[in-house]
Backbone as CSV, one residue per row, in Angstrom:
resi,resn,N_x,N_y,N_z,CA_x,CA_y,CA_z,C_x,C_y,C_z
1,MET,202.283,196.050,74.935,202.582,195.240,73.807,203.770,194.354,74.087
2,LYS,204.777,194.950,74.772,205.951,194.183,75.114,205.579,193.034,76.023
3,LEU,204.641,193.243,76.897,204.168,192.205,77.817,203.514,191.071,77.043
4,LYS,202.761,191.405,76.009,202.127,190.390,75.179,203.177,189.561,74.452
5,VAL,204.175,190.200,73.921,205.225,189.498,73.187,205.979,188.591,74.144
6,ASN,206.264,189.070,75.333,206.964,188.250,76.329,206.127,187.025,76.699
7,ARG,204.839,187.209,76.853,203.953,186.075,77.167,203.972,185.055,76.033
8,ILE,203.914,185.540,74.799,203.918,184.638,73.647,205.227,183.871,73.597
9,ILE,206.328,184.544,73.841,207.635,183.881,73.834,207.692,182.863,74.956
10,MET,207.184,183.231,76.126,207.189,182.338,77.266,206.327,181.092,76.987
11,ILE,205.163,181.278,76.401,204.274,180.149,76.074,204.930,179.271,75.025
12,ALA,205.503,179.878,73.996,206.171,179.109,72.937,207.349,178.342,73.512
13,GLY,208.099,178.969,74.408,209.241,178.295,75.043,208.784,177.128,75.887
14,SER,207.668,177.281,76.604,207.129,176.188,77.431,206.701,175.016,76.555
15,ILE,206.061,175.333,75.447,205.615,174.274,74.522,206.833,173.562,73.951
16,PHE,207.896,174.345,73.582,209.097,173.739,73.028,209.756,172.818,74.050
17,CYS,209.860,173.273,75.290,210.472,172.455,76.344,209.643,171.196,76.610
18,LEU,208.340,171.350,76.611,207.446,170.206,76.839,207.616,169.184,75.720
19,MET,207.721,169.644,74.490,207.889,168.736,73.350,209.241,168.033,73.424
20,GLN,210.272,168.760,73.879,211.599,168.163,73.968,211.649,167.109,75.066
21,SER,210.851,167.267,76.095,210.878,166.304,77.200,210.093,165.033,76.866
22,GLN,209.225,165.085,75.884,208.460,163.901,75.454,209.361,163.000,74.623
23,LYS,209.323,161.686,74.892,210.078,160.746,74.074,209.316,160.531,72.776
24,ILE,210.036,160.419,71.705,209.419,160.113,70.423,209.536,158.605,70.246
25,ASN,208.372,157.934,70.187,208.349,156.476,70.052,208.072,156.092,68.610
26,ALA,208.836,155.141,68.086,208.576,154.587,66.764,207.514,153.496,66.914
27,GLN,206.734,153.269,65.880,205.697,152.235,65.914,206.382,150.874,65.858
28,THR,206.083,149.979,66.835,206.751,148.673,66.897,205.812,147.514,66.600
29,THR,204.537,147.780,66.428,203.577,146.722,66.080,202.603,147.238,65.031
30,ALA,202.023,146.279,64.298,200.985,146.619,63.329,199.984,145.473,63.320
31,ASN,198.747,145.776,63.073,197.697,144.766,63.103,197.056,144.592,61.729
32,SER,196.542,143.395,61.522,195.818,143.067,60.303,194.643,142.176,60.706
33,THR,193.565,142.237,59.977,192.412,141.372,60.249,192.380,140.259,59.216
34,LEU,192.287,139.032,59.695,192.159,137.872,58.823,190.709,137.413,58.862
35,ASN,190.100,137.258,57.688,188.733,136.759,57.581,188.743,135.420,56.866
36,VAL,188.141,134.416,57.472,187.936,133.126,56.817,186.450,133.068,56.494
37,VAL,186.121,132.991,55.205,184.735,133.026,54.761,184.339,131.629,54.294
38,LEU,183.403,131.010,54.978,182.935,129.673,54.634,181.655,129.759,53.806
39,SER,181.565,128.906,52.814,180.358,128.813,51.993,179.743,127.441,52.192
40,ASP,178.468,127.349,51.995,177.753,126.088,52.084,177.990,125.332,50.776
41,VAL,178.669,124.182,50.838,179.059,123.450,49.636,178.614,121.999,49.729
42,ARG,178.080,121.491,48.629,177.763,120.075,48.473,178.181,119.663,47.078
43,SER,178.919,118.555,46.991,179.406,118.091,45.697,179.327,116.572,45.642
44,ILE,178.919,116.044,44.493,178.913,114.602,44.270,179.483,114.346,42.881
45,LYS,180.376,113.358,42.789,180.988,113.004,41.515,180.977,111.492,41.367
46,VAL,180.764,111.042,40.145,180.924,109.631,39.816,182.370,109.448,39.373
47,ASN,183.012,108.384,39.850,184.376,108.068,39.456,184.461,108.125,37.930
48,PRO,185.351,108.953,37.366,185.406,109.119,35.906,185.634,107.820,35.133
49,SER,186.268,106.841,35.759,186.504,105.573,35.055,185.294,104.645,35.147
50,GLN,184.218,105.105,35.820,183.032,104.259,36.005,181.754,104.935,35.518
51,THR,181.853,105.804,34.542,180.655,106.491,34.056,179.785,105.582,33.190
52,ASN,180.326,104.471,32.733,179.548,103.466,32.013,179.644,102.154,32.775
53,VAL,178.520,101.696,33.297,178.472,100.432,34.042,177.703,99.441,33.182
54,SER,178.277,98.248,32.993,177.624,97.216,32.181,177.315,95.989,33.034
55,LEU,176.090,95.516,32.931,175.672,94.257,33.542,175.477,93.278,32.389
56,ILE,176.311,92.271,32.338,176.365,91.386,31.171,175.711,90.042,31.472
57,PHE,174.702,89.709,30.666,174.028,88.411,30.732,174.671,87.515,29.671
58,ALA,175.456,86.531,30.126,176.223,85.726,29.183,175.814,84.254,29.135
59,ASN,175.057,83.765,30.142,174.698,82.341,30.167,173.367,82.141,30.896
60,ALA,172.914,80.910,30.941,171.616,80.588,31.552,171.569,80.996,33.022
61,ALA,172.650,80.779,33.756,172.681,81.143,35.178,172.444,82.645,35.360
62,ASP,172.990,83.460,34.473,172.795,84.912,34.559,171.311,85.257,34.408
63,TYR,170.627,84.623,33.446,169.206,84.901,33.235,168.360,84.356,34.390
64,ASN,168.790,83.260,34.992,168.044,82.667,36.105,168.264,83.414,37.417
65,ASN,169.499,83.856,37.671,169.850,84.420,38.982,170.085,85.925,38.967
66,GLY,170.233,86.507,37.809,170.577,87.918,37.718,172.084,88.108,37.753
67,VAL,172.528,89.322,37.532,173.957,89.647,37.540,174.176,90.936,38.330
68,SER,175.414,91.146,38.770,175.724,92.371,39.505,177.144,92.823,39.202
69,SER,177.404,94.072,39.517,178.734,94.653,39.357,178.954,95.635,40.502
70,ASN,180.021,95.418,41.274,180.333,96.316,42.377,181.327,97.366,41.900
71,GLN,180.928,98.625,41.962,181.764,99.742,41.519,182.442,100.356,42.754
72,VAL,183.735,100.064,42.908,184.503,100.495,44.079,184.857,101.979,43.948
73,GLY,184.616,102.744,45.018,184.903,104.181,44.994,184.079,104.910,43.949
74,HIS,182.835,104.459,43.749,181.986,104.965,42.666,181.573,106.419,42.854
75,LEU,181.216,106.790,44.081,180.764,108.162,44.352,181.741,108.855,45.291
76,GLU,182.086,110.088,44.955,182.901,110.928,45.833,182.018,112.073,46.317
77,VAL,181.932,112.225,47.639,181.044,113.229,48.233,181.849,114.194,49.093
78,THR,181.562,115.482,48.921,182.060,116.526,49.815,180.857,117.372,50.202
79,SER,180.689,117.575,51.506,179.572,118.390,51.978,179.969,119.088,53.263
80,THR,179.644,120.373,53.365,180.002,121.142,54.554,179.022,120.915,55.704
81,GLY,177.973,120.165,55.453,177.003,119.841,56.495,176.276,118.567,56.125
82,GLY,175.263,118.225,56.906,174.481,117.027,56.632,173.957,117.017,55.202
83,TYR,173.827,115.819,54.631,173.419,115.727,53.235,172.560,114.499,52.990
84,ALA,171.797,114.570,51.903,170.998,113.437,51.437,171.315,113.245,49.960
85,ILE,171.563,111.992,49.574,171.812,111.660,48.173,170.617,110.874,47.667
86,LYS,170.140,111.267,46.511,169.020,110.578,45.871,169.498,110.046,44.530
87,VAL,168.793,109.036,44.015,169.147,108.448,42.730,167.893,108.253,41.901
88,LYS,168.025,108.404,40.579,166.892,108.175,39.683,167.405,107.789,38.307
89,SER,166.508,107.219,37.503,166.824,106.917,36.110,166.169,107.965,35.224
90,SER,166.614,108.025,33.975,166.066,109.031,33.060,164.679,108.655,32.541
91,GLY,164.271,107.434,32.747,162.944,107.009,32.293,162.553,105.695,32.949
92,PRO,161.369,105.178,32.653,160.876,103.964,33.304,161.467,102.668,32.740
93,THR,162.217,102.783,31.644,162.762,101.574,31.028,164.208,101.765,30.590
94,LEU,164.907,100.625,30.474,166.193,100.563,29.786,165.830,100.313,28.332
95,VAL,166.387,101.079,27.424,165.915,101.067,26.044,166.997,100.555,25.083
96,ASN,166.539,99.739,24.119,167.360,99.288,22.990,166.467,99.398,21.761
97,GLY,166.511,100.559,21.112,165.631,100.799,19.971,164.175,100.745,20.415
98,ALA,163.388,99.841,19.806,161.971,99.694,20.157,161.773,98.729,21.331
99,ASN,162.845,98.105,21.807,162.766,97.130,22.899,163.065,97.797,24.233
100,ALA,162.483,97.267,25.302,162.663,97.886,26.618,162.616,96.838,27.729
101,ILE,163.315,97.165,28.827,163.288,96.382,30.060,162.954,97.372,31.176
102,PRO,162.034,97.050,32.079,161.696,97.978,33.169,162.917,98.275,34.059
103,VAL,163.101,99.556,34.399,164.230,99.926,35.264,164.067,99.390,36.684
104,ASN,162.824,99.076,37.076,162.622,98.588,38.448,163.121,97.155,38.640
105,THR,163.788,96.598,37.625,164.460,95.297,37.770,165.919,95.496,38.170
106,ILE,166.321,96.760,38.348,167.700,97.104,38.735,167.686,97.664,40.160
107,THR,168.577,97.122,41.000,168.733,97.611,42.375,170.139,98.162,42.541
108,LEU,170.231,99.323,43.172,171.522,99.936,43.490,171.704,99.889,45.003
109,THR,172.868,99.416,45.452,173.127,99.292,46.885,174.440,99.985,47.228
110,PRO,174.389,101.033,48.080,175.621,101.709,48.485,176.252,101.006,49.690
111,THR,177.554,101.095,49.786,178.271,100.637,50.984,179.325,101.670,51.315
112,THR,179.740,101.664,52.583,180.807,102.581,52.967,181.996,102.287,52.089
113,GLY,182.617,103.327,51.611,183.526,103.179,50.500,184.976,103.024,50.815
114,THR,185.664,102.834,49.745,187.107,102.841,49.737,187.519,104.062,48.958
115,GLN,188.709,104.526,49.208,189.166,105.750,48.557,189.918,105.401,47.287
116,ALA,189.520,105.977,46.188,190.219,105.749,44.921,191.304,106.798,44.748
117,ALA,192.513,106.353,44.508,193.624,107.271,44.270,193.453,107.888,42.881
118,PRO,194.123,109.009,42.596,194.008,109.619,41.267,194.302,108.641,40.130
119,SER,195.134,107.640,40.383,195.455,106.663,39.342,194.324,105.670,39.138
120,GLY,193.320,105.704,40.033,192.209,104.762,39.950,192.431,103.526,40.800
121,ASN,193.607,103.413,41.415,193.877,102.267,42.279,193.239,102.490,43.640
122,VAL,192.773,101.427,44.244,192.164,101.522,45.563,193.273,101.584,46.599
123,VAL,193.178,102.538,47.521,194.220,102.698,48.524,193.735,102.413,49.939
124,GLY,192.541,101.922,50.114,192.069,101.558,51.452,190.850,102.332,51.870
125,ILE,190.434,102.125,53.097,189.233,102.766,53.629,189.412,104.277,53.614
126,SER,188.382,104.960,53.259,188.410,106.419,53.187,188.683,106.994,54.571
127,ILE,189.806,107.673,54.731,190.180,108.254,56.010,189.447,109.566,56.269
128,PRO,189.411,110.512,55.287,188.720,111.771,55.582,187.250,111.522,55.909
129,GLY,186.832,111.982,57.072,185.433,111.836,57.447,185.029,110.414,57.765
130,ALA,186.003,109.535,58.064,185.685,108.121,58.290,184.644,107.951,59.400
131,ASN,184.696,108.792,60.429,183.703,108.690,61.501,182.302,109.003,60.986
132,ASN,182.222,109.856,59.980,180.926,110.228,59.424,180.292,109.075,58.660
133,VAL,181.126,108.186,58.106,180.598,107.048,57.354,179.706,106.206,58.265
134,GLN,180.132,106.022,59.512,179.389,105.189,60.444,178.016,105.786,60.756
135,LYS,177.880,107.073,60.631,176.620,107.744,60.936,175.681,107.789,59.735
136,ALA,176.213,107.482,58.543,175.411,107.582,57.328,174.377,106.469,57.266
137,SER,173.228,106.794,56.711,172.169,105.820,56.452,172.275,105.414,54.990
138,LEU,172.476,104.110,54.748,172.672,103.587,53.399,171.459,102.734,53.040
139,LEU,170.772,103.083,51.951,169.546,102.388,51.566,169.666,101.812,50.165
140,SER,169.320,100.533,49.991,169.223,99.983,48.642,168.082,100.697,47.934
141,ALA,168.273,100.971,46.663,167.254,101.691,45.898,166.884,100.885,44.661
142,ILE,165.598,100.635,44.497,165.106,100.058,43.250,165.016,101.216,42.275
143,LEU,165.671,101.073,41.139,165.750,102.169,40.176,164.359,102.601,39.731
144,ASN,164.202,103.913,39.602,162.900,104.522,39.363,163.142,105.866,38.669
145,PRO,162.250,106.319,37.808,162.442,107.644,37.203,162.162,108.800,38.168
146,THR,161.635,108.488,39.339,161.448,109.489,40.393,162.584,109.312,41.400
147,ALA,163.228,110.403,41.809,164.362,110.320,42.734,163.955,109.632,44.033
148,VAL,164.765,108.665,44.454,164.515,107.932,45.706,165.718,108.097,46.625
149,ASP,165.455,107.992,47.941,166.514,108.112,48.940,167.542,107.007,48.750
150,PHE,168.818,107.378,48.926,169.904,106.439,48.698,170.907,106.458,49.854
151,ILE,171.420,107.646,50.189,172.388,107.822,51.282,172.023,109.110,52.005
152,SER,172.128,109.093,53.343,171.988,110.350,54.082,172.948,110.334,55.260
153,SER,173.438,111.509,55.609,174.360,111.659,56.726,174.041,112.949,57.461
154,PRO,173.983,112.904,58.800,173.690,114.126,59.557,174.878,115.076,59.632
155,THR,176.067,114.607,59.219,177.259,115.446,59.275,177.958,115.475,57.924
156,GLY,178.713,116.512,57.704,179.448,116.662,56.451,180.774,115.924,56.474
157,ALA,181.439,115.929,55.336,182.741,115.279,55.191,183.403,115.790,53.922
158,THR,184.697,115.541,53.800,185.403,115.866,52.569,185.919,114.594,51.925
159,LYS,185.777,114.516,50.618,186.246,113.380,49.826,185.889,112.047,50.476
160,LEU,184.619,111.877,50.730,184.111,110.629,51.285,183.652,109.762,50.123
161,TYR,184.067,108.498,50.112,183.782,107.617,48.984,182.761,106.561,49.362
162,TYR,181.879,106.263,48.405,180.899,105.190,48.551,181.051,104.232,47.374
163,ASP,181.007,102.931,47.665,180.955,101.908,46.624,179.479,101.713,46.279
164,VAL,179.185,101.342,45.052,177.796,101.088,44.650,177.742,99.763,43.894
165,LYS,176.854,98.891,44.355,176.616,97.617,43.673,175.391,97.780,42.784
166,TYR,175.570,97.527,41.485,174.485,97.546,40.506,174.056,96.091,40.305
167,GLN,172.754,95.824,40.448,172.285,94.446,40.319,171.018,94.379,39.464
168,ALA,171.061,93.503,38.443,169.891,93.256,37.587,169.291,91.933,38.026
169,SER,167.979,91.891,38.166,167.304,90.721,38.728,167.294,89.503,37.815
170,GLY,167.337,89.714,36.514,167.186,88.580,35.596,165.730,88.144,35.580
171,GLY,165.487,86.888,35.200,164.124,86.371,35.194,163.335,86.787,33.975
172,THR,162.022,86.737,34.105,161.130,86.907,32.956,161.220,88.280,32.294
173,SER,161.608,89.299,33.017,161.743,90.633,32.416,162.855,90.686,31.380
174,TYR,163.745,89.706,31.426,164.894,89.695,30.519,164.762,88.629,29.412
175,ILE,163.679,87.881,29.447,163.431,86.823,28.464,162.607,87.401,27.309
176,ASN,162.782,86.839,26.123,162.072,87.279,24.910,162.399,88.729,24.541
177,LYS,163.614,89.126,24.808,164.091,90.468,24.432,165.160,90.303,23.354
178,ALA,165.246,91.246,22.455,166.276,91.213,21.413,167.652,91.365,22.052
179,ALA,168.626,90.624,21.531,170.001,90.765,22.012,170.483,92.180,21.721
180,GLY,171.291,92.723,22.602,171.821,94.072,22.414,171.998,94.786,23.732
181,THR,172.321,96.041,23.676,172.566,96.852,24.864,171.344,97.706,25.178
182,TYR,170.844,97.567,26.394,169.698,98.342,26.883,170.245,99.389,27.853
183,SER,169.858,100.633,27.677,170.475,101.716,28.450,169.470,102.674,29.065
184,THR,169.902,103.294,30.151,169.229,104.435,30.763,170.314,105.289,31.400
185,THR,169.996,106.532,31.683,170.939,107.401,32.386,170.550,107.443,33.851
186,ILE,171.523,107.240,34.717,171.292,107.290,36.164,171.839,108.605,36.686
187,THR,171.029,109.307,37.458,171.432,110.594,38.017,171.449,110.514,39.538
188,TYR,172.605,110.883,40.119,172.737,111.005,41.565,172.682,112.488,41.890
189,SER,171.924,112.856,42.913,171.850,114.259,43.318,172.108,114.360,44.824
190,ILE,172.653,115.496,45.250,172.940,115.720,46.665,172.248,117.010,47.094
191,GLU,171.677,117.003,48.293,170.980,118.173,48.822,171.195,118.252,50.319
192,PRO,170.914,119.409,50.923,171.086,119.522,52.373,170.108,118.617,53.111
193,LEU,170.553,118.105,54.219,169.690,117.245,55.034,168.884,118.096,55.987
């Protein structure tokens, strides 16, 4: 029994000495994992100061030649990848009570845009995604109640601006109509390319 106790003491002493000879190290580094989670995003906005566009026929030349209005920085686009923008009207005609003008007398033409500052002032060519503007396909669209191709880009961009020219043809479609305001709602939509 004494031999067993001596062995136990000897083993315990060896373990104690071994533990004393080991250096105790404090933790000097710590790790963390950072995750960046990307979502597929597409956004299109009409400049808030341009939600009502008016084409005004005021004289004979307007009825003979048509009228137009260029809306600078009209559309703001953000897309994480290639995108296609389509445009359509809410119906086949611009309506004023019982009177109507066909929407297909209106042409919308996009151009590479200028950037509108929050104050609404133009501050120059859109810098974010400017290289992407050159790759975009810009198509004039005759207004239609069925969505038609308008702008497409194989690459995404952030806060990319497009100007839009609204043009009414004038001519016989605008003659013999009651004076007043003829309206339709125009919808721009964005989808993946």
